[in-house]
PDB file of C-alpha atoms in Angstrom:
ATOM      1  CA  UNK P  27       6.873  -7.798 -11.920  1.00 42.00           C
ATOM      2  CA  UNK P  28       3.718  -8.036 -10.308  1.00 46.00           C
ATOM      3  CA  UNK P  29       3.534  -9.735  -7.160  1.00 63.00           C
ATOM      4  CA  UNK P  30      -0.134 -10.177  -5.900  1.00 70.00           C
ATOM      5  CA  UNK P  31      -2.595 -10.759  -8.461  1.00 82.00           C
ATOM      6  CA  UNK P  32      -6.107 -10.556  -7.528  1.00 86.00           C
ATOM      7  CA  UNK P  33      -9.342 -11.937  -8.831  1.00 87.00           C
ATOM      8  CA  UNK P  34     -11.899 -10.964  -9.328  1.00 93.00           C
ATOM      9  CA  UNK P  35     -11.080  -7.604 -10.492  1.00 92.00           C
ATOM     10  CA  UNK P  36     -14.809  -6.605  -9.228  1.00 95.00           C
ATOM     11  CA  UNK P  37     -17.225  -8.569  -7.292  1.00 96.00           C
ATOM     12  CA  UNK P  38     -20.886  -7.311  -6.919  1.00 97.00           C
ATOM     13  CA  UNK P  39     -23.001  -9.577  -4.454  1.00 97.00           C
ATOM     14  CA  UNK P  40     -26.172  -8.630  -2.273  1.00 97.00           C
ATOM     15  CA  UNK P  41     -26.346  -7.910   1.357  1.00 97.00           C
ATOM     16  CA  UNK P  42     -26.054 -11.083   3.622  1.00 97.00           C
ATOM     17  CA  UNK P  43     -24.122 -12.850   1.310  1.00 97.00           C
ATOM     18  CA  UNK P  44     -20.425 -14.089   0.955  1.00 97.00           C
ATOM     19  CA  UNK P  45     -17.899 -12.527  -0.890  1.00 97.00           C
ATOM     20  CA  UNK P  46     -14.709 -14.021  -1.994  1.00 97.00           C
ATOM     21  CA  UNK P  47     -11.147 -12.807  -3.198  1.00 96.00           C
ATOM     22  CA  UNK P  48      -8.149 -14.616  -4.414  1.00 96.00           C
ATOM     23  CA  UNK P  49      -4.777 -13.193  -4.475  1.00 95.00           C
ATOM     24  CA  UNK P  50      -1.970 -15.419  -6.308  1.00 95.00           C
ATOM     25  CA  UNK P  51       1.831 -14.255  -6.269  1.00 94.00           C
ATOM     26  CA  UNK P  52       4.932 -15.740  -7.492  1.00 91.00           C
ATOM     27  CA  UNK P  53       7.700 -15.772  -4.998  1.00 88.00           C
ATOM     28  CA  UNK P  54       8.063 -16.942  -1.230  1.00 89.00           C
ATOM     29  CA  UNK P  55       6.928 -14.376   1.181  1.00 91.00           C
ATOM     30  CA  UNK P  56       7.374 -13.870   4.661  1.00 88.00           C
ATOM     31  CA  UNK P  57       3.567 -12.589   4.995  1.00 91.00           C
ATOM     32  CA  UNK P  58       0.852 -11.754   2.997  1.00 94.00           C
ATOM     33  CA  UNK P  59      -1.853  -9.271   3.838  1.00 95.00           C
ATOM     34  CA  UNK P  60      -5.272  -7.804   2.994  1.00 96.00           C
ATOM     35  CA  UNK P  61      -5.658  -4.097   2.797  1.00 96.00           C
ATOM     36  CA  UNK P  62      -8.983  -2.412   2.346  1.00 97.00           C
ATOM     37  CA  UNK P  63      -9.578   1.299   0.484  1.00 96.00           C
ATOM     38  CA  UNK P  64     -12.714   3.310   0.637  1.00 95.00           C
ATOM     39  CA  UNK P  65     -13.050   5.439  -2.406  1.00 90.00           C
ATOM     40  CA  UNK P  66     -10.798   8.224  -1.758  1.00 85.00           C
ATOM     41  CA  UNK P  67      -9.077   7.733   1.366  1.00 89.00           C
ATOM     42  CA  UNK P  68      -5.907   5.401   2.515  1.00 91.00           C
ATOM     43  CA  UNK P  69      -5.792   1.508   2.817  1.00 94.00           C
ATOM     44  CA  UNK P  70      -6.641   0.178   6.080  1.00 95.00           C
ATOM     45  CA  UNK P  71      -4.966  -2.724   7.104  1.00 95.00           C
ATOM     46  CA  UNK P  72      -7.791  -6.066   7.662  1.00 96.00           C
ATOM     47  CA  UNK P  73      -5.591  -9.019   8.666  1.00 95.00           C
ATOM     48  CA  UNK P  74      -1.799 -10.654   8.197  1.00 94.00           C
ATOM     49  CA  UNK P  75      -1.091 -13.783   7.665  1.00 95.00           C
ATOM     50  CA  UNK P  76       2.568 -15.477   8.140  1.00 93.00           C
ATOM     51  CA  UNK P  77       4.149 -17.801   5.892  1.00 93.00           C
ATOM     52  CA  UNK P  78       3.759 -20.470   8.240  1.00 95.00           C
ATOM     53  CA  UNK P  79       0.209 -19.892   8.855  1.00 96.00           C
ATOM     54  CA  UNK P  80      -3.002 -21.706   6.891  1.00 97.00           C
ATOM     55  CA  UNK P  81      -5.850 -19.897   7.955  1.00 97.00           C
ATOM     56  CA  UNK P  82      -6.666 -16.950  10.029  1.00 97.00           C
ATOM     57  CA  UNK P  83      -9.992 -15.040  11.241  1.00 96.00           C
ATOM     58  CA  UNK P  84     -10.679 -11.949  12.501  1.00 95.00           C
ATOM     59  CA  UNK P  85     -14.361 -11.092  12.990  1.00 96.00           C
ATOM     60  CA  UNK P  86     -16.371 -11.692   9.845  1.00 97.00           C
ATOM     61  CA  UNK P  87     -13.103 -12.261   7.456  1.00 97.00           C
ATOM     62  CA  UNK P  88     -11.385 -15.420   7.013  1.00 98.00           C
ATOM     63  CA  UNK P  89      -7.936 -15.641   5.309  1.00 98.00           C
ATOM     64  CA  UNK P  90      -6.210 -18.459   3.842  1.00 98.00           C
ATOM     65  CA  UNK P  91      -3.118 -19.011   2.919  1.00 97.00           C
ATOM     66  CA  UNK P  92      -1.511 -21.802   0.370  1.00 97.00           C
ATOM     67  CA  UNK P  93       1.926 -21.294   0.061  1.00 95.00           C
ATOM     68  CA  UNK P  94       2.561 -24.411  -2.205  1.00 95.00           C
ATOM     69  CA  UNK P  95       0.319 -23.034  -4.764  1.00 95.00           C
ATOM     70  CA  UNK P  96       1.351 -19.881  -3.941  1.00 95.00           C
ATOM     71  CA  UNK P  97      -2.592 -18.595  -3.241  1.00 96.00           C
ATOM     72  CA  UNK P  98      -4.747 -17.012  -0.764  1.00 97.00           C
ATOM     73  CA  UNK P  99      -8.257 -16.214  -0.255  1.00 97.00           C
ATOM     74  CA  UNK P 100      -9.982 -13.581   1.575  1.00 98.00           C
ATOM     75  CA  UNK P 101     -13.809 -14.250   2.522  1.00 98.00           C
ATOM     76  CA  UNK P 102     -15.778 -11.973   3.839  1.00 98.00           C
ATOM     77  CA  UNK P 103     -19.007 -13.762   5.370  1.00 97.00           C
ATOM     78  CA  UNK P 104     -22.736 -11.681   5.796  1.00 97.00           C
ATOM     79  CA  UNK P 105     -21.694  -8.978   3.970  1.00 97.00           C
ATOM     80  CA  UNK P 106     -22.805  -5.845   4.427  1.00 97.00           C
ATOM     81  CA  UNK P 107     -23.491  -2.376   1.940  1.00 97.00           C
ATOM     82  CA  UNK P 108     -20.396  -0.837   4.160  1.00 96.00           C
ATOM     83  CA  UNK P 109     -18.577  -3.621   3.371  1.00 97.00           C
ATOM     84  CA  UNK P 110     -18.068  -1.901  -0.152  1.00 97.00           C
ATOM     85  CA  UNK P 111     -14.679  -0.695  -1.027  1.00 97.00           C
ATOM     86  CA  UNK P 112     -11.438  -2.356  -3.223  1.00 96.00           C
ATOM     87  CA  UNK P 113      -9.701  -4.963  -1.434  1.00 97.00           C
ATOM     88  CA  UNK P 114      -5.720  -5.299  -1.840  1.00 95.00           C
ATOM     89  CA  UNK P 115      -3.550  -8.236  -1.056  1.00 95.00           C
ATOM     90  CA  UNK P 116      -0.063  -7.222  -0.458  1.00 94.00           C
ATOM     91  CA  UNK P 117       2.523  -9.951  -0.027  1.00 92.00           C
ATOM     92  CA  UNK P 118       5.943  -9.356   1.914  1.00 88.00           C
ATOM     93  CA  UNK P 119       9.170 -10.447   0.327  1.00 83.00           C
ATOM     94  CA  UNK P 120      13.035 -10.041   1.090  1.00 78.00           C
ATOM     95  CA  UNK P 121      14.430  -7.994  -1.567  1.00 76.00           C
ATOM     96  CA  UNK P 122      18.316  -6.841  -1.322  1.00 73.00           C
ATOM     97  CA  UNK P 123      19.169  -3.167  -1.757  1.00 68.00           C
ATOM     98  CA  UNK P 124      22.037  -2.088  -4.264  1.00 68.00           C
ATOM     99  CA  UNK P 125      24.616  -1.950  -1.097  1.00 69.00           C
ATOM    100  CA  UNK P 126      23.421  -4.999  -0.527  1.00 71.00           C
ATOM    101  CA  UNK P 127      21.664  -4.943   2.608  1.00 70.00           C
ATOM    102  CA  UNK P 128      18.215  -7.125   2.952  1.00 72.00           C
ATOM    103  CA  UNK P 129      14.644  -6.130   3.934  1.00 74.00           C
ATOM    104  CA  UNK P 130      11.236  -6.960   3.564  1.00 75.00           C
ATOM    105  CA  UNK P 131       9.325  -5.482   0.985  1.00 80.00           C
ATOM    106  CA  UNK P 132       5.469  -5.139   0.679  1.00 85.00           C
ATOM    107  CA  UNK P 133       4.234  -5.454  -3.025  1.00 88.00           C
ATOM    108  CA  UNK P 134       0.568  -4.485  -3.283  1.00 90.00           C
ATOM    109  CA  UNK P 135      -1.937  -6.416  -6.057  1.00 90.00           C
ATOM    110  CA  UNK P 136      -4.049  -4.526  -8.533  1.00 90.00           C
ATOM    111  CA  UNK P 137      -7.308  -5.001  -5.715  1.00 93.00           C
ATOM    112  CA  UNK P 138     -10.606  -6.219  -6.004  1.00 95.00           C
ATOM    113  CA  UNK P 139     -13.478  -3.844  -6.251  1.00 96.00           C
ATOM    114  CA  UNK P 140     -16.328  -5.186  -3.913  1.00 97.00           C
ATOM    115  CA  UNK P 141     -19.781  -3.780  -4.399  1.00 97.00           C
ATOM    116  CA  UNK P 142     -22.701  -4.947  -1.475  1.00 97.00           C
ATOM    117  CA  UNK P 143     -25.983  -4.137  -2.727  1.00 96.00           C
ATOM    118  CA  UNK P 144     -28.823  -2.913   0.449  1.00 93.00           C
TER     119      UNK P 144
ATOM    120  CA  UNK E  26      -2.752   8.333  18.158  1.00 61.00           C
ATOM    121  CA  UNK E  27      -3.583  10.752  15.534  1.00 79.00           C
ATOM    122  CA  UNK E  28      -2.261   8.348  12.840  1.00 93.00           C
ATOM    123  CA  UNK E  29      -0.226   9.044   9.689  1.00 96.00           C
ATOM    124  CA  UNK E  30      -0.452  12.530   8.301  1.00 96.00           C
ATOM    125  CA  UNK E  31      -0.219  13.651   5.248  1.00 97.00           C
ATOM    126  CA  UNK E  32      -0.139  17.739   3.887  1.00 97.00           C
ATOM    127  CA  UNK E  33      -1.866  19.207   1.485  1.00 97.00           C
ATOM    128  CA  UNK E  34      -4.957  17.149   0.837  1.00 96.00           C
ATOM    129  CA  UNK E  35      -5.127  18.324  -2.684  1.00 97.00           C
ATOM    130  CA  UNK E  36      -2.682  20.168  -5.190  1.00 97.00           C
ATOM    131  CA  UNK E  37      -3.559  21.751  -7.762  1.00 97.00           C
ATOM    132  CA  UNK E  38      -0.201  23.153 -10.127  1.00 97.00           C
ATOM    133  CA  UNK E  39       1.128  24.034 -13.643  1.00 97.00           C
ATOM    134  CA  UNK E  40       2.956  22.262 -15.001  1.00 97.00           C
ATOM    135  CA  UNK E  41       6.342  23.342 -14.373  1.00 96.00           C
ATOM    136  CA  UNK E  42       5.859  23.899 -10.807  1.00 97.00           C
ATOM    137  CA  UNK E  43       7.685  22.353  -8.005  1.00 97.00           C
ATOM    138  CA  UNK E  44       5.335  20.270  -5.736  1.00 98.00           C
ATOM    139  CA  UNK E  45       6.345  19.252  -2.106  1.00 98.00           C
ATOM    140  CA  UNK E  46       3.910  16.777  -0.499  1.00 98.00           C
ATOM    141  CA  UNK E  47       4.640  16.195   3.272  1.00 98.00           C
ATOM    142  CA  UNK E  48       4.050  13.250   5.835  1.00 98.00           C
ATOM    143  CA  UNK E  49       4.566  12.711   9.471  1.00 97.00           C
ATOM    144  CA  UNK E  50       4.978   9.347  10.890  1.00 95.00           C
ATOM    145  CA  UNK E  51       2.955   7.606  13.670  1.00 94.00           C
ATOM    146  CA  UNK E  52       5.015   7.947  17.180  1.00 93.00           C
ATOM    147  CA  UNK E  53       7.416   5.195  17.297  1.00 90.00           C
ATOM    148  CA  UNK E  54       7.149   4.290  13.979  1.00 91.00           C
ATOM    149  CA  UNK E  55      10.833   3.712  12.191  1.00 89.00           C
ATOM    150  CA  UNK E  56      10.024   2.813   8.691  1.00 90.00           C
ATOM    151  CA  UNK E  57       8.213   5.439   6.320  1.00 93.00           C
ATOM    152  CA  UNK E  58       7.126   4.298   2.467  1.00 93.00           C
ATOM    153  CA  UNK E  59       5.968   6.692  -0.217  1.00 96.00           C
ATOM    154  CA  UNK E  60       3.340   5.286  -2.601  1.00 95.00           C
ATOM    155  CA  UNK E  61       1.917   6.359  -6.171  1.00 96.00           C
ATOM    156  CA  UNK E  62      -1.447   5.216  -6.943  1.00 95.00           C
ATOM    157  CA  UNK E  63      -3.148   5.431 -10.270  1.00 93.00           C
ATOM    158  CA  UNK E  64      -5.901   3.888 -12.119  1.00 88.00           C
ATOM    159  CA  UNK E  65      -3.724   2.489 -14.566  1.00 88.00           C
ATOM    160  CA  UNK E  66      -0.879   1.111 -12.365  1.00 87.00           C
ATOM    161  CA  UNK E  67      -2.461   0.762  -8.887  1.00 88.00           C
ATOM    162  CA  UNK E  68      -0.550   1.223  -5.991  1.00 91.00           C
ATOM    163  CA  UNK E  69       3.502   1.738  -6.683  1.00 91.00           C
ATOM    164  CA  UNK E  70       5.789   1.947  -4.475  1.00 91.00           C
ATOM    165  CA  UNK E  71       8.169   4.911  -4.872  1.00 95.00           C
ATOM    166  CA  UNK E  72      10.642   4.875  -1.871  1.00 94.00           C
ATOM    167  CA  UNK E  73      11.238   3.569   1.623  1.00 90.00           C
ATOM    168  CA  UNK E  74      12.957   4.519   4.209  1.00 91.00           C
ATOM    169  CA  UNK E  75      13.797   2.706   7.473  1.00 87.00           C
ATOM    170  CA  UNK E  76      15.405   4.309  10.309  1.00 88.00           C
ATOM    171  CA  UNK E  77      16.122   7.622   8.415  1.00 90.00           C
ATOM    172  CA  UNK E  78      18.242   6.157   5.982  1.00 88.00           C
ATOM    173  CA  UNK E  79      16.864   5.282   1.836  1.00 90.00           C
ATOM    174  CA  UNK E  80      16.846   1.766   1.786  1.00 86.00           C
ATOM    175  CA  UNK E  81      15.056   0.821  -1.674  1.00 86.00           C
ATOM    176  CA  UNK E  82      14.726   4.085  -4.018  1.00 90.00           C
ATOM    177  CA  UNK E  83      14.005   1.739  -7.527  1.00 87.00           C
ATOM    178  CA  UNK E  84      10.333   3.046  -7.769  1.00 90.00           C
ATOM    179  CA  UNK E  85      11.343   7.014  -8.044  1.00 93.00           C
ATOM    180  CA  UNK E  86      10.134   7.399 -11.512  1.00 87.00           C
ATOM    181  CA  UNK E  87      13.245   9.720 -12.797  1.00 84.00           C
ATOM    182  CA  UNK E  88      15.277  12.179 -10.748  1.00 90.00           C
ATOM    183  CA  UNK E  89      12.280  14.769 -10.971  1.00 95.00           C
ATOM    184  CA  UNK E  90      11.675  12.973  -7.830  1.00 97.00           C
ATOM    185  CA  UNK E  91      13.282  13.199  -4.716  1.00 97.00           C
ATOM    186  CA  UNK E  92      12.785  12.226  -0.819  1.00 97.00           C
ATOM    187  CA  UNK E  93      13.998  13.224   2.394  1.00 96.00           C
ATOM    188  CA  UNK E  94      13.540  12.487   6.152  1.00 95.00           C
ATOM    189  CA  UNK E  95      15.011  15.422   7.624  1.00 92.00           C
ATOM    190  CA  UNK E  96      14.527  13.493  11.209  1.00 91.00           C
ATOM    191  CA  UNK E  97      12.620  10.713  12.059  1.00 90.00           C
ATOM    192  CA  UNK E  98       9.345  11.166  12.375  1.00 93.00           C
ATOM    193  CA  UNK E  99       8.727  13.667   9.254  1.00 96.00           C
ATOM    194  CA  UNK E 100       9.103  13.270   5.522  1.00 97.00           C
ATOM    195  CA  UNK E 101       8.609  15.507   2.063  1.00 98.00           C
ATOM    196  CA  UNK E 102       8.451  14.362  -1.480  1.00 98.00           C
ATOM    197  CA  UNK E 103       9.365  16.711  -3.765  1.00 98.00           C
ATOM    198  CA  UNK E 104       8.293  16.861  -7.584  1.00 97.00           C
ATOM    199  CA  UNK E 105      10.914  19.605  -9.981  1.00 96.00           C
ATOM    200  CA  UNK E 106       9.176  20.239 -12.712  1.00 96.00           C
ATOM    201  CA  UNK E 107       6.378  18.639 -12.653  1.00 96.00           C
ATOM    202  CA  UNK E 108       4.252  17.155 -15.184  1.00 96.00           C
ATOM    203  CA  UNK E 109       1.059  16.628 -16.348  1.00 96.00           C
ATOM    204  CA  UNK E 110       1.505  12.177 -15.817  1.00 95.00           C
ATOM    205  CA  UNK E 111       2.694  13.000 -12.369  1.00 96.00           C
ATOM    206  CA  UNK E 112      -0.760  13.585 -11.559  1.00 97.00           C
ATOM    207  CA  UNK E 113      -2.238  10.778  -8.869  1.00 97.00           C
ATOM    208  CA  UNK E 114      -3.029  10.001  -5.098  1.00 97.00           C
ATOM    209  CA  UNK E 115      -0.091  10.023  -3.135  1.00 98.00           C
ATOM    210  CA  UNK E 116       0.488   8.103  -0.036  1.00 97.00           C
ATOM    211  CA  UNK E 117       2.563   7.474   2.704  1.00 96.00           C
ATOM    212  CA  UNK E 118       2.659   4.853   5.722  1.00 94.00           C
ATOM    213  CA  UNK E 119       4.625   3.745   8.430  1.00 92.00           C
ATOM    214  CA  UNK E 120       5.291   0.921  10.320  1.00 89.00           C
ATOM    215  CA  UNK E 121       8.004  -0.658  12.941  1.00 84.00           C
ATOM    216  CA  UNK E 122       9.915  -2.626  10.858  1.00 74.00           C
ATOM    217  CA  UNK E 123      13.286  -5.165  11.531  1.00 66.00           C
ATOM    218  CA  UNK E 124      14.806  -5.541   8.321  1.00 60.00           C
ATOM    219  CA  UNK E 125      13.699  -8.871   6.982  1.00 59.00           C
ATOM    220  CA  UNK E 126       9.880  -8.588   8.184  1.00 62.00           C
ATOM    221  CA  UNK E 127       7.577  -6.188   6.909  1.00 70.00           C
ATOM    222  CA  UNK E 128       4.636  -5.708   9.568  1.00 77.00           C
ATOM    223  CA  UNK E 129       1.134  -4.020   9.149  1.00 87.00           C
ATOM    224  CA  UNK E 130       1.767  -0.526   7.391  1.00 90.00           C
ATOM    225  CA  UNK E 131      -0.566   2.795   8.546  1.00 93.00           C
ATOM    226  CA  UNK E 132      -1.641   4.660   5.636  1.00 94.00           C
ATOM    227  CA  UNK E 133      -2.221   8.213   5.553  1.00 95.00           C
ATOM    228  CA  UNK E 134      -4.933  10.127   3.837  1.00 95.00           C
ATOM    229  CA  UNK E 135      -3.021  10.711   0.833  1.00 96.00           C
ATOM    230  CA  UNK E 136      -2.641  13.947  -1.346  1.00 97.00           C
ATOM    231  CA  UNK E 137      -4.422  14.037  -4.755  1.00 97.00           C
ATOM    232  CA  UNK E 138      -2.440  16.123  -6.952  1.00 98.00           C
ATOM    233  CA  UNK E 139      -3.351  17.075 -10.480  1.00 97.00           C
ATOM    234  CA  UNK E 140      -0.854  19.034 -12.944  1.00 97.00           C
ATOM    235  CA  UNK E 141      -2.500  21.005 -15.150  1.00 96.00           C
TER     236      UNK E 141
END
């Protein structure tokens, strides 16, 4: 099943303003992060946020994480037209193997296209 | 660091064809992942590997698909025959991973293959 779940699906805002993402998944984690994807080329990892973390910045993003209700937000603040891409939230759970050995796993949500208008 | 690398860029094939997509790892790097991504089911993972060895294998769509990491810092998925729906972007990333903590993953440039 799917993990992250993001919404909006696609966000269009002007230049200068805020944009904001929600991711919402349904088992505990160890970490949850927030990938970004230019139109054809590979994600680019933005930020990670642990389990036993609330909130963390980095530059012009701000993440936040609610583990009760099983939640987090990514905002990006003074947006700019290079901003645009899809943003994924990808959340990091233990799975077990069939021989039954443990590891994380990174499950990947079905992103958020941003569009920043000049 | 030159980053994750992924070979070809594009494919282009017949149906029918065997397709081998390649991927070398970042130095140091000991965890390599293999990911399908489509407009209708995003981003899928198909296979990951830590420290050589196939640890989670449940996203290979059938056994047209198979994986190898003949050492430890290089990879190939191979597609035999393959198929029109096998068409997509295919990635792969590394990371250092322990076992129970998944860290940030490095994305290649993926390989867009279509199967005519």
């Amino acid at each position: 099943s799917q993990q992250g779940e993001e919404d909006p699906q696609a966000l269009s805002i002007q230049e200068g303003e805020n944009a904001t993402m929600n991711c919402s998944y349904k088992t505990s984690i160890n970490n949850l992060q927030w990938y970004r994807q230019n139109s054809g080329r590979g994600l680019v990892h933005l930020i990670l946020i642990r389990s036993n973390e609330r909130e963390k910045h980095s530059g012009r993003l701000r993440v936040t994480l609610d583990t009760s209700k099983k939640s987090s937000s990514l905002l990006i603040t003074a947006s700019r037209a290079a901003d645009t891409a899809s943003y994924f939230c990808a959340t990091d759970a233990i799975q077990r193997a069939a021989g039954g050995t443990s590891y994380g796993k990174l499950t990947f949500g079905q992103g958020t296209i941003l569009t920043v208008h000049p | 660091d030159a980053g994750v690398i992924q070979s070809p860029r594009h494919e282009v094939t017949e149906m029918g064809q065997e397709v081998t997509l390649r991927c070398k790892l970042i130095s140091g790097h000991n965890s390599l992942f293999w990911y399908r991504q489509t407009m209708m089911r995003g981003l899928e993972l198909l296979i990951y590997f830590n420290n050589n060895v196939p640890i989670d294998d449940s996203g290979m769509p059938e056994d047209r698909f198979s994986a190898k990491m003949p050492n430890a810092s290089f990879s190939t998925l191979k597609i035999q025959p393959s198929e029109p729906r096998d068409s997509a972007v295919y990635f792969c990333a590394s990371t250092v991973n322990e076992y129970l903590n998944t860290d940030t993953q490095y994305f290649g440039p993926g390989t867009r293959l279509t199967v005519l």
